[in-house]
Short mmCIF file of C-alpha atoms and ligand atoms in Angstrom, two decimals:
data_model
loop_
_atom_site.label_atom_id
_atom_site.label_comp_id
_atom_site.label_asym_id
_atom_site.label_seq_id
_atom_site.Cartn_x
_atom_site.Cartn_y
_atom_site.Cartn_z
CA UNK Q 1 103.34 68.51 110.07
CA UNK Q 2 99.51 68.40 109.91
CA UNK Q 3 98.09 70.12 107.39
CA UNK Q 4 94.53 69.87 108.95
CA UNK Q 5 92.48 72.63 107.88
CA UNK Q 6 90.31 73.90 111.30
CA UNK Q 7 86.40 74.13 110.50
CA UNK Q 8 84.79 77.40 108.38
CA UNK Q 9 81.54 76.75 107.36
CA UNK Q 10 81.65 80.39 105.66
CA UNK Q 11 84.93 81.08 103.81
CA UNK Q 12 83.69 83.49 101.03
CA UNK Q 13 85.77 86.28 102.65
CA UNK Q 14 88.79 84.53 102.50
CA UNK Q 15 88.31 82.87 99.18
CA UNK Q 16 87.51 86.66 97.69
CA UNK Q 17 90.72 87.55 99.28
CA UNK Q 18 92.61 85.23 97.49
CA UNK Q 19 90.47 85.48 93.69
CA UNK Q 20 89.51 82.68 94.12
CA UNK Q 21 85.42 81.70 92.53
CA UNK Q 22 82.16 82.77 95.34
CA UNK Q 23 78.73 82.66 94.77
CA UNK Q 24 78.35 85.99 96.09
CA UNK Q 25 80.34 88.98 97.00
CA UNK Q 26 81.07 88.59 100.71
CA UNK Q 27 80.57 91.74 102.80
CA UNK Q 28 82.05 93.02 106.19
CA UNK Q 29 82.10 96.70 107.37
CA UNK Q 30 85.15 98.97 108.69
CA UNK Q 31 84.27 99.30 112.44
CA UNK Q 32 81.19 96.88 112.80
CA UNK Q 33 81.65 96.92 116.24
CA UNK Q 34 80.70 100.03 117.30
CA UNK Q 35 78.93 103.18 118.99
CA UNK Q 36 76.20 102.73 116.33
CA UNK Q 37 75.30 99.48 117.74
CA UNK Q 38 73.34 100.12 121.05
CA UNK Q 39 74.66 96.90 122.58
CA UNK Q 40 78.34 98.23 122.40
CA UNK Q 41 77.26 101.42 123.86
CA UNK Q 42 76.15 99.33 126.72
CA UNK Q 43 78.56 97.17 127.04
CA UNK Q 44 81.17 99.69 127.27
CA UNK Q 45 79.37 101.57 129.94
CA UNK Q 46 79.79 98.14 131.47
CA UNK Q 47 83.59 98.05 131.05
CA UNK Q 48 83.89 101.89 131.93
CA UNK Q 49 86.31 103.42 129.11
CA UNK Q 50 87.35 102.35 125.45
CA UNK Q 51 90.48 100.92 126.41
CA UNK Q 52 89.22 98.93 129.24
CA UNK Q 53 87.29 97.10 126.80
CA UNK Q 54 89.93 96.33 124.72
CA UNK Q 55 92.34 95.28 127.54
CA UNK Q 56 89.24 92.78 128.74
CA UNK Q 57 88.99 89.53 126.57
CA UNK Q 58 85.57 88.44 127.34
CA UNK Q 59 83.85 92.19 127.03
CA UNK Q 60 86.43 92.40 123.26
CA UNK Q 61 84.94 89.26 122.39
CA UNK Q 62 81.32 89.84 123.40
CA UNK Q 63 81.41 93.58 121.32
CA UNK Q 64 82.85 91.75 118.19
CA UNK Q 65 80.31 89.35 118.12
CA UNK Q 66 77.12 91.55 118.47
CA UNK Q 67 77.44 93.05 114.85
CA UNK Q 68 77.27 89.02 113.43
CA UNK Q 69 74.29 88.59 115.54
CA UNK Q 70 72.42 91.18 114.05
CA UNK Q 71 73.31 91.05 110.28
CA UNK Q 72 74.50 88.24 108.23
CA UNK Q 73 78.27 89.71 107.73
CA UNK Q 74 81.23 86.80 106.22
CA UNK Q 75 83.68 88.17 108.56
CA UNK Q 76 84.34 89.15 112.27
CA UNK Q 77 86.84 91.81 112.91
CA UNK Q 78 89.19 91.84 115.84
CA UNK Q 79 87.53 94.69 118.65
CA UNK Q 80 90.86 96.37 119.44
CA UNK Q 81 92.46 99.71 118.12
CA UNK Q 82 95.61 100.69 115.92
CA UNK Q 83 96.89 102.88 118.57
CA UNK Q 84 97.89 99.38 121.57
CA UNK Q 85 101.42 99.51 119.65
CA UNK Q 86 102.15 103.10 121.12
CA UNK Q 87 100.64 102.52 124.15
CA UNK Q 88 102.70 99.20 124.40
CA UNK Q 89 105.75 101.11 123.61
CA UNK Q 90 105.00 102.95 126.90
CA UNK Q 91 103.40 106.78 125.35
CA UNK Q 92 100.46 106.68 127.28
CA UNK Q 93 97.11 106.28 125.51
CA UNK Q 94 93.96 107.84 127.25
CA UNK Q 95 90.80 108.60 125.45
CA UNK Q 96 88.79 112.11 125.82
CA UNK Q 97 85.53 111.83 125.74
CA UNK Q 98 84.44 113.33 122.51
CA UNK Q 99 88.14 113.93 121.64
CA UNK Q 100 89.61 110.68 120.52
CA UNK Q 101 92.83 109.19 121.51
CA UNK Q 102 95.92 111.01 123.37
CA UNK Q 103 99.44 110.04 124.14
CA UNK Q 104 100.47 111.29 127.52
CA UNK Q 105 104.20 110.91 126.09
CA UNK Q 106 104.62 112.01 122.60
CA UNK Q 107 107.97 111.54 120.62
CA UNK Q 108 108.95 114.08 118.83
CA UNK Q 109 113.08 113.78 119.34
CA UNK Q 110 115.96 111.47 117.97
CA UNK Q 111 116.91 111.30 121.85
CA UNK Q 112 113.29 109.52 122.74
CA UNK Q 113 112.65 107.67 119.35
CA UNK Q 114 115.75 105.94 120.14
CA UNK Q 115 114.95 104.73 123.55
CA UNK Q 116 111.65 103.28 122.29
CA UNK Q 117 111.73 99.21 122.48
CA UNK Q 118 110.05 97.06 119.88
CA UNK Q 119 107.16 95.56 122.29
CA UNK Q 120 106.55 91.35 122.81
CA UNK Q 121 103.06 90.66 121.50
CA UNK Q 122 102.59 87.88 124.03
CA UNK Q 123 103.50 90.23 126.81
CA UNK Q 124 102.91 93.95 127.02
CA UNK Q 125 100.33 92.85 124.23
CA UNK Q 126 99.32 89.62 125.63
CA UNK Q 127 95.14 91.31 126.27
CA UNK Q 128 95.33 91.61 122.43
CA UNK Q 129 96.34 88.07 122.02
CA UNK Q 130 93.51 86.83 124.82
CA UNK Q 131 91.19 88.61 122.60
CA UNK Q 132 91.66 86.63 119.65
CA UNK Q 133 91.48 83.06 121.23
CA UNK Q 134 88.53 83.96 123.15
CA UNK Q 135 87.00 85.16 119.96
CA UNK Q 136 88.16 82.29 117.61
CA UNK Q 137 87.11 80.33 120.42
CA UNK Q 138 83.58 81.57 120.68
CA UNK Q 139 83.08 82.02 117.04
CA UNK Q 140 83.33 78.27 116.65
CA UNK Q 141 84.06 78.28 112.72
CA UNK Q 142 80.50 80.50 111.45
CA UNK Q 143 83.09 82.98 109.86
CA UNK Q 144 86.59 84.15 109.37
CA UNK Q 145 88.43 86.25 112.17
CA UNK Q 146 90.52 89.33 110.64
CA UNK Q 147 93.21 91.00 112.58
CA UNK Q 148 94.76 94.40 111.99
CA UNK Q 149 97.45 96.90 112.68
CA UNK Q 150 98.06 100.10 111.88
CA UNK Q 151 100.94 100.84 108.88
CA UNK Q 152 103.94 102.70 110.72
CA UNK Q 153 103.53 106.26 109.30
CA UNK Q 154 99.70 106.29 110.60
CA UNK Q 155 100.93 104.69 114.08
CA UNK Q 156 104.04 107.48 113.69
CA UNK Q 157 101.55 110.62 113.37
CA UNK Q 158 99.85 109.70 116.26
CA UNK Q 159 103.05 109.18 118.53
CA UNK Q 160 104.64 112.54 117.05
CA UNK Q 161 101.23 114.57 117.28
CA UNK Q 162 100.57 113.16 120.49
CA UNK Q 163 96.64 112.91 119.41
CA UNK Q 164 94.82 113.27 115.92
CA UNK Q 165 95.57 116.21 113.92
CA UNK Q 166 94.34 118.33 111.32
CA UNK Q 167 97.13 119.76 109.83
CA UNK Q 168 99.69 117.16 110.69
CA UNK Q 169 102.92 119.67 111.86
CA UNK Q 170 104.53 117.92 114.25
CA UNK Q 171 105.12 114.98 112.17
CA UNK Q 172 105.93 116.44 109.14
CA UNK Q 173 108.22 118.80 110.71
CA UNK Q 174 110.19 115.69 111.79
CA UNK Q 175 109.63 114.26 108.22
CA UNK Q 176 111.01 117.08 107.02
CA UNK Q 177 113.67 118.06 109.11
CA UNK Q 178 114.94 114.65 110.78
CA UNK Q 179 114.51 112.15 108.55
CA UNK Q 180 116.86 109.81 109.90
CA UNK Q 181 114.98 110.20 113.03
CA UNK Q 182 111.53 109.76 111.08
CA UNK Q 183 112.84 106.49 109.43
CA UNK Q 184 114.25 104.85 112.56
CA UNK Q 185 110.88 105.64 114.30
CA UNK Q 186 109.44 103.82 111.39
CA UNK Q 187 111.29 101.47 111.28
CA UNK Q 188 110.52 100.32 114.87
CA UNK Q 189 107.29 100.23 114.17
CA UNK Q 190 107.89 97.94 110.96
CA UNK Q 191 109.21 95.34 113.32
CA UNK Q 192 106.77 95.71 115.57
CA UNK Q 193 104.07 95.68 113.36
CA UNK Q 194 105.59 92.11 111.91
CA UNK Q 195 105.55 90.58 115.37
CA UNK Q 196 102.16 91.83 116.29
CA UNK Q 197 100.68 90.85 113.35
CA UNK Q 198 102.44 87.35 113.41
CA UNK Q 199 101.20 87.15 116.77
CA UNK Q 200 98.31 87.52 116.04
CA UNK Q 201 97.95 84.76 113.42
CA UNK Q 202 99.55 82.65 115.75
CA UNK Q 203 96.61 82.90 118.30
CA UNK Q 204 93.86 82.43 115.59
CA UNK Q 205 93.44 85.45 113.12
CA UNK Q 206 92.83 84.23 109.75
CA UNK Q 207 93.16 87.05 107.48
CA UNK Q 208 95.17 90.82 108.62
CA UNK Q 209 94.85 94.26 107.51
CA UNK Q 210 96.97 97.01 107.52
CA UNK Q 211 95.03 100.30 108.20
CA UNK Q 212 96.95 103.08 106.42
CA UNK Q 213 94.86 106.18 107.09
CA UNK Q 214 97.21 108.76 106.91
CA UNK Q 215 98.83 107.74 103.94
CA UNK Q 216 96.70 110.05 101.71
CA UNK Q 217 98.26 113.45 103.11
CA UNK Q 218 101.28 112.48 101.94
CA UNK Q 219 103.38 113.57 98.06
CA UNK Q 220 103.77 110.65 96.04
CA UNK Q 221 107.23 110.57 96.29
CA UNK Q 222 107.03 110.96 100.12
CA UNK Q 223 104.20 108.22 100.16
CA UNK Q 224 106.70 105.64 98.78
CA UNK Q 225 109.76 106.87 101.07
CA UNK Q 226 107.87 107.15 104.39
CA UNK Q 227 104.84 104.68 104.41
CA UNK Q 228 104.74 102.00 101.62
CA UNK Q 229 108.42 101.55 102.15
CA UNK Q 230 107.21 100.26 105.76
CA UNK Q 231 104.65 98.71 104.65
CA UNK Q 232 106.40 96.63 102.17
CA UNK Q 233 108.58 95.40 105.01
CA UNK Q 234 105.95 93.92 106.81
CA UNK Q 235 104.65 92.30 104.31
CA UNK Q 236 107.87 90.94 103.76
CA UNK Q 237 107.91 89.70 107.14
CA UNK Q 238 104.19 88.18 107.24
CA UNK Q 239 103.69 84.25 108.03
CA UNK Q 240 101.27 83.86 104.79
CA UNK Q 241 99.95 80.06 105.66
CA UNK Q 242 98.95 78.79 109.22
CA UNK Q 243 96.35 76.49 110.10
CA UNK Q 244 96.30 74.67 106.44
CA UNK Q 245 95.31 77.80 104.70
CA UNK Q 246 96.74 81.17 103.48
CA UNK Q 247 96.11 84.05 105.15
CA UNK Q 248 95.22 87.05 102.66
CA UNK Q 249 97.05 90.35 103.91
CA UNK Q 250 94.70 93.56 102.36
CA UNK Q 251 96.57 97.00 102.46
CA UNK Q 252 94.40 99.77 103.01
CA UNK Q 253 95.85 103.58 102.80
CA UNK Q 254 92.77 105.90 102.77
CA UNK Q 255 93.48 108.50 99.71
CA UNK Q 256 95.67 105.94 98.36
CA UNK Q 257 94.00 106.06 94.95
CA UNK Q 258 96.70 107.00 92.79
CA UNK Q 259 99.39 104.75 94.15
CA UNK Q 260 97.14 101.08 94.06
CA UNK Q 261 99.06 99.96 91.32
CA UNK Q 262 102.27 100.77 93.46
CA UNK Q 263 100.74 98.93 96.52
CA UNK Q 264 99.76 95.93 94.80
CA UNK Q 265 103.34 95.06 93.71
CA UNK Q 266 104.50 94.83 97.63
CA UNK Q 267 102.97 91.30 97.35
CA UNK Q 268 99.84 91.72 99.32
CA UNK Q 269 96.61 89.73 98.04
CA UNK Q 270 93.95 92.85 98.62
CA UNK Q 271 93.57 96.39 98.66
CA UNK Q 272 91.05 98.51 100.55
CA UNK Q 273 89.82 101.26 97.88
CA UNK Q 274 88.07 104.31 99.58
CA UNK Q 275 85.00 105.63 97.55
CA UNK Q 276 87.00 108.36 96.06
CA UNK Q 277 88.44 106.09 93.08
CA UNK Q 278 85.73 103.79 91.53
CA UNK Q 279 86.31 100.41 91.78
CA UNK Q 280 86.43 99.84 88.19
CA UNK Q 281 88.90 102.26 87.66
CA UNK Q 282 90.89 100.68 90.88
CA UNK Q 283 90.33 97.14 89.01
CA UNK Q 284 91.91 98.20 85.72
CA UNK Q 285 95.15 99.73 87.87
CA UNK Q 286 96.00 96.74 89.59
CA UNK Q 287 95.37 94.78 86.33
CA UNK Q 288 93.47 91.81 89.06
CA UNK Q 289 96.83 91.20 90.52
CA UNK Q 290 95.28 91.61 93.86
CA UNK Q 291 91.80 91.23 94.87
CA UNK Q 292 89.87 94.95 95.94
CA UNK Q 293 87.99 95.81 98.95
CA UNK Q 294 85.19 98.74 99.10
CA UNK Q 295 83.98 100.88 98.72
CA UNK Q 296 80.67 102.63 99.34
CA UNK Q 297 80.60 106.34 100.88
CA UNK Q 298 79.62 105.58 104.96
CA UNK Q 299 77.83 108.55 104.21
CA UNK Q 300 75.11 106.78 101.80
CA UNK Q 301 73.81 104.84 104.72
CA UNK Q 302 72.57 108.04 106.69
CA UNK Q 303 69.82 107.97 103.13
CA UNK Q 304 66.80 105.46 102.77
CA UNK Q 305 67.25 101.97 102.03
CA UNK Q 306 66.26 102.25 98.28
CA UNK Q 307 68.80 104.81 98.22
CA UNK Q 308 71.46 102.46 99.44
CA UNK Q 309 70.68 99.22 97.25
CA UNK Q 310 71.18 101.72 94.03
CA UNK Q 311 73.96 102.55 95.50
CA UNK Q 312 75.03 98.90 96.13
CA UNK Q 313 74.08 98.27 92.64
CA UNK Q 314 76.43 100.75 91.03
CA UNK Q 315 79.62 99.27 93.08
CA UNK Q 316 78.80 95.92 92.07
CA UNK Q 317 78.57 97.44 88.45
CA UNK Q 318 81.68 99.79 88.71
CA UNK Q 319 84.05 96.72 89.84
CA UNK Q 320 82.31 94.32 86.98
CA UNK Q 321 81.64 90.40 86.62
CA UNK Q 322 83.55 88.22 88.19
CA UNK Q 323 85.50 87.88 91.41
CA UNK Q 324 88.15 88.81 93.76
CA UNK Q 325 86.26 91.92 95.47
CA UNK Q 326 84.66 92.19 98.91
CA UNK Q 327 82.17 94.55 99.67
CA UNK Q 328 82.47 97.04 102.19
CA UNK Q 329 82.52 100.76 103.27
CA UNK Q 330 85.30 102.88 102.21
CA UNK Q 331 86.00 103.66 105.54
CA UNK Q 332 84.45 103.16 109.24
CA UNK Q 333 80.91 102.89 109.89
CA UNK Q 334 79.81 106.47 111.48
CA UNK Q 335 78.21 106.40 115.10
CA UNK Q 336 74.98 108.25 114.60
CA UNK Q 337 74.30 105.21 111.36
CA UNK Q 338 70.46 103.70 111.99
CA UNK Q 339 71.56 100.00 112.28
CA UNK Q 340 68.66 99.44 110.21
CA UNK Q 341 69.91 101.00 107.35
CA UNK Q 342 73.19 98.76 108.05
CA UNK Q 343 71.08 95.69 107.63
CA UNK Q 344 70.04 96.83 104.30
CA UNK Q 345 73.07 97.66 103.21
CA UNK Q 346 74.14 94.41 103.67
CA UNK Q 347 70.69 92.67 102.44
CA UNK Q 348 71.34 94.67 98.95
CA UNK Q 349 74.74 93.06 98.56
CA UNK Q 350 73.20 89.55 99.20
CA UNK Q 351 70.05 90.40 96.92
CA UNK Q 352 71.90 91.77 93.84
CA UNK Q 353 75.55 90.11 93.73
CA UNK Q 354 75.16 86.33 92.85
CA UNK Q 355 74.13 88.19 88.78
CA UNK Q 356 77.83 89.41 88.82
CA UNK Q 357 79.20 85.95 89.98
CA UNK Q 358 77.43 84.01 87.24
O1 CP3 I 1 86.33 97.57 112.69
C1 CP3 I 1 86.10 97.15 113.83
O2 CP3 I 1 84.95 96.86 114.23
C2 CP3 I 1 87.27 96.85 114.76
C3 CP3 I 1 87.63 97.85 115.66
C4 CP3 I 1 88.53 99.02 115.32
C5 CP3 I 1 88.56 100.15 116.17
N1 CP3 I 1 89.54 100.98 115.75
C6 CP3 I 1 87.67 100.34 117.33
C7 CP3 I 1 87.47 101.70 117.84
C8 CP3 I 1 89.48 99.24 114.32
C9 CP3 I 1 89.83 98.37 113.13
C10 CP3 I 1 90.13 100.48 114.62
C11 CP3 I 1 91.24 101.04 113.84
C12 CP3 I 1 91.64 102.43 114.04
N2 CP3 I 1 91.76 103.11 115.22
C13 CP3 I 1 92.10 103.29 113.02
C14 CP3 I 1 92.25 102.89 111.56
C15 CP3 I 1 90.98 102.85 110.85
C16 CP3 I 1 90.33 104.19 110.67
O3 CP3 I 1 89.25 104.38 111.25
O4 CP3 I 1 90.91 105.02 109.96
C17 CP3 I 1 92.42 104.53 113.60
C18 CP3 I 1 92.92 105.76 112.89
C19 CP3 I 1 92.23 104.40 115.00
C20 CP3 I 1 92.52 105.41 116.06
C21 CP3 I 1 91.31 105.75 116.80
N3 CP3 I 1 90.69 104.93 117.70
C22 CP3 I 1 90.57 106.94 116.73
C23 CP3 I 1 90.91 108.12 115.84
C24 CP3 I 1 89.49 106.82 117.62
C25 CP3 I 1 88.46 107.83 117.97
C26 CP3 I 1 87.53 107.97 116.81
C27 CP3 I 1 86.11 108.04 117.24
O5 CP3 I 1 85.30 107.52 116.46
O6 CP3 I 1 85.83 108.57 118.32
C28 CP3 I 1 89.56 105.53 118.19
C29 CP3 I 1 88.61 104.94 119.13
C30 CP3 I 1 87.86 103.74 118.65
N4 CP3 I 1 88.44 102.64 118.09
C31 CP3 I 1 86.45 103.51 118.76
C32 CP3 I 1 86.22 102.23 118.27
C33 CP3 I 1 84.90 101.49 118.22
C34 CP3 I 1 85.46 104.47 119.38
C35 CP3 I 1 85.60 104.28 120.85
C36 CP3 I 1 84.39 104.56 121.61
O7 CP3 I 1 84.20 105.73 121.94
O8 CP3 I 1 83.64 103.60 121.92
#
């Protein structure tokens, strides 16, 4: 078998990922392809609605390039969304303007959780697989491609609620009520997740993350039963090497603070750490077992540049000397963000991290 590694003339992503020594502390941002950027905005005009952009290779591949263009970033990020799973299982996703994503079908009963099939990536999912060998194609080696799911309990609350939610009824209800039907919806999505994600390596993605954003509203106890549980399968089920390198899996469940420790032993290599635990405190919880990801307020970038590199400087501080951490937001970019203030967010991490890899 060949064990020929393909091109990356930037691999400080992936080598923070796995621990291993960077000059630097490589930096990417949670939904750098975006409404922020006035190039996306125009290019999804051009495509007409959200998930016509997604379902079109090129236009997926043009929108996740534009953020490299502009800023010096160390890694591209698949332009898709968490929610093609359900729509692939056959719910229905439309998008309201200004209301975010709906499922025309919502399952909420043993009798239509059962009759949900685990979908083939390289069919009903086949746009999502186009994507990434157009974009590994077009990104030619300048960086690292990452590709994501979402972790079944945050894919479950949006099939149960039918939409986002606030107080998050529906689903617990089911939780709460049916949990046999709870864990064999989740346990769909497990498998589906694997094979999606696999996919996805398959066709080019070099590092994946599993978005957890719901995991937070959950009790410990109920954390470890209904999501980590799930996501410890996948991770189970993860092709770690492919193209003569590893490919780092990060776990990221927004709120997750108290339970890093817990999600470092699935086996993953990284953790995303929202900006309500420090990093240092994060570091010291997962002993560096596992490299960390984060994990600056998206908030802070609405303030002045000087404002942001202090804050850049008290991240790199709060996670310490050495390695294994890439920088990012704690969560998504927001759309009204001046893209300027992006680009010195990013500038401050290149200015003041080499000290803290000395
Ligand atoms: O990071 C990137 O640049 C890659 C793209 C990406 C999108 N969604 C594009 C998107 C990623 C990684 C996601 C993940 C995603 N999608 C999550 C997990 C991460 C998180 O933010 O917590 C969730 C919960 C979703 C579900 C989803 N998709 C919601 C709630 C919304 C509406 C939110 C909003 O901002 O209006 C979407 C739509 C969506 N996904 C947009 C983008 C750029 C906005 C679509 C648009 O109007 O152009």
């Amino acid at each position: 078998m060949s064990e020929l590694k393909s091109e990356l003339k930037n691999d400080l992503y992936l080598r923070a990922l796995l621990r291993q020594p960077t000059e630097r502390t490589p930096i990417w941002m949670m939904r750098q392809a975006g409404r922020y950027l006035p190039e996306y905005r125009e290019v999804r005009k051009q495509a007409g609605d959200f998930m016509a952009l997604c379902k079109n290779a090129e236009l997926a591949c043009e929108v996740t390039l534009q953020p490299l263009r502009r800023f010096p970033l160390d890694a591209a990020i698949l332009f898709s969304d968490i929610l093609t799973i359900p729509d692939a299982m056959g719910l229905g996703l439309y998008f309201e303007a200004g209301e975010g994503p709906k499922f025309e079908r919502p399952v909420r009963d043993i009798a239509s959780i059962e009759k949900l099939g685990v979908p083939d990536p390289e069919q009903e999912l086949r746009y999502v697989m186009d994507a990434v060998r157009t974009i590994r194609r077009e990104l030619n080696g300048q960086v690292p491609l990452i590709g994501f799911s979402g972790s079944p309990w945050t894919l479950a609350t949006y099939m149960v609620e039918g939409g986002s939610t606030k107080n998050f009824s529906e689903v617990k209800k089911l939780m709460f009520s049916e949990p046999k039907a709870m864990h064999l919806l989740l346990d769909k999505l497990a498998q589906s997740v694997t094979s999606y994600l696999n996919a996805q390596i398959a066709a080019g993605a070099q590092a994946v993350m599993i978005f957890d954003t719901w995991g937070g509203v959950l009790s410990p106890r109920d954390y470890r039963e209904f999501s980590l549980n799930y996501m410890q399968k996948i991770v189970n089920g993860l092709t770690r090497h492919a193209d003569g390198r590893q490919v780092p899996v990060t776990l990221f469940t927004k709120n997750g603070g108290a339970w890093l420790g817990d999600m470092a032993a699935t086996g993953c290599d990284a953790l995303g750490v929202d900006w309500t635990t420090d990093l240092g405190t994060a570091r010291a919880a997962v002993n560096d077992k596992v490299a960390l990801q984060g994990n600056m307020d998206p908030s802070v970038l609405y303030a002045p540049p000087a404002r942001i590199e202090a804050e850049v400087a008290t991240i790199l501080e709060s996670y310490g000397h050495g390695h294994g951490h890439v920088f990012n937001l704690g969560h998504g970019i927001h759309p009204e963000v001046n893209p300027d203030h992006a680009a010195a967010f990013i500038e401050a991490v290149h200015k003041l991290s080499p000290a803290f890899h000395k």
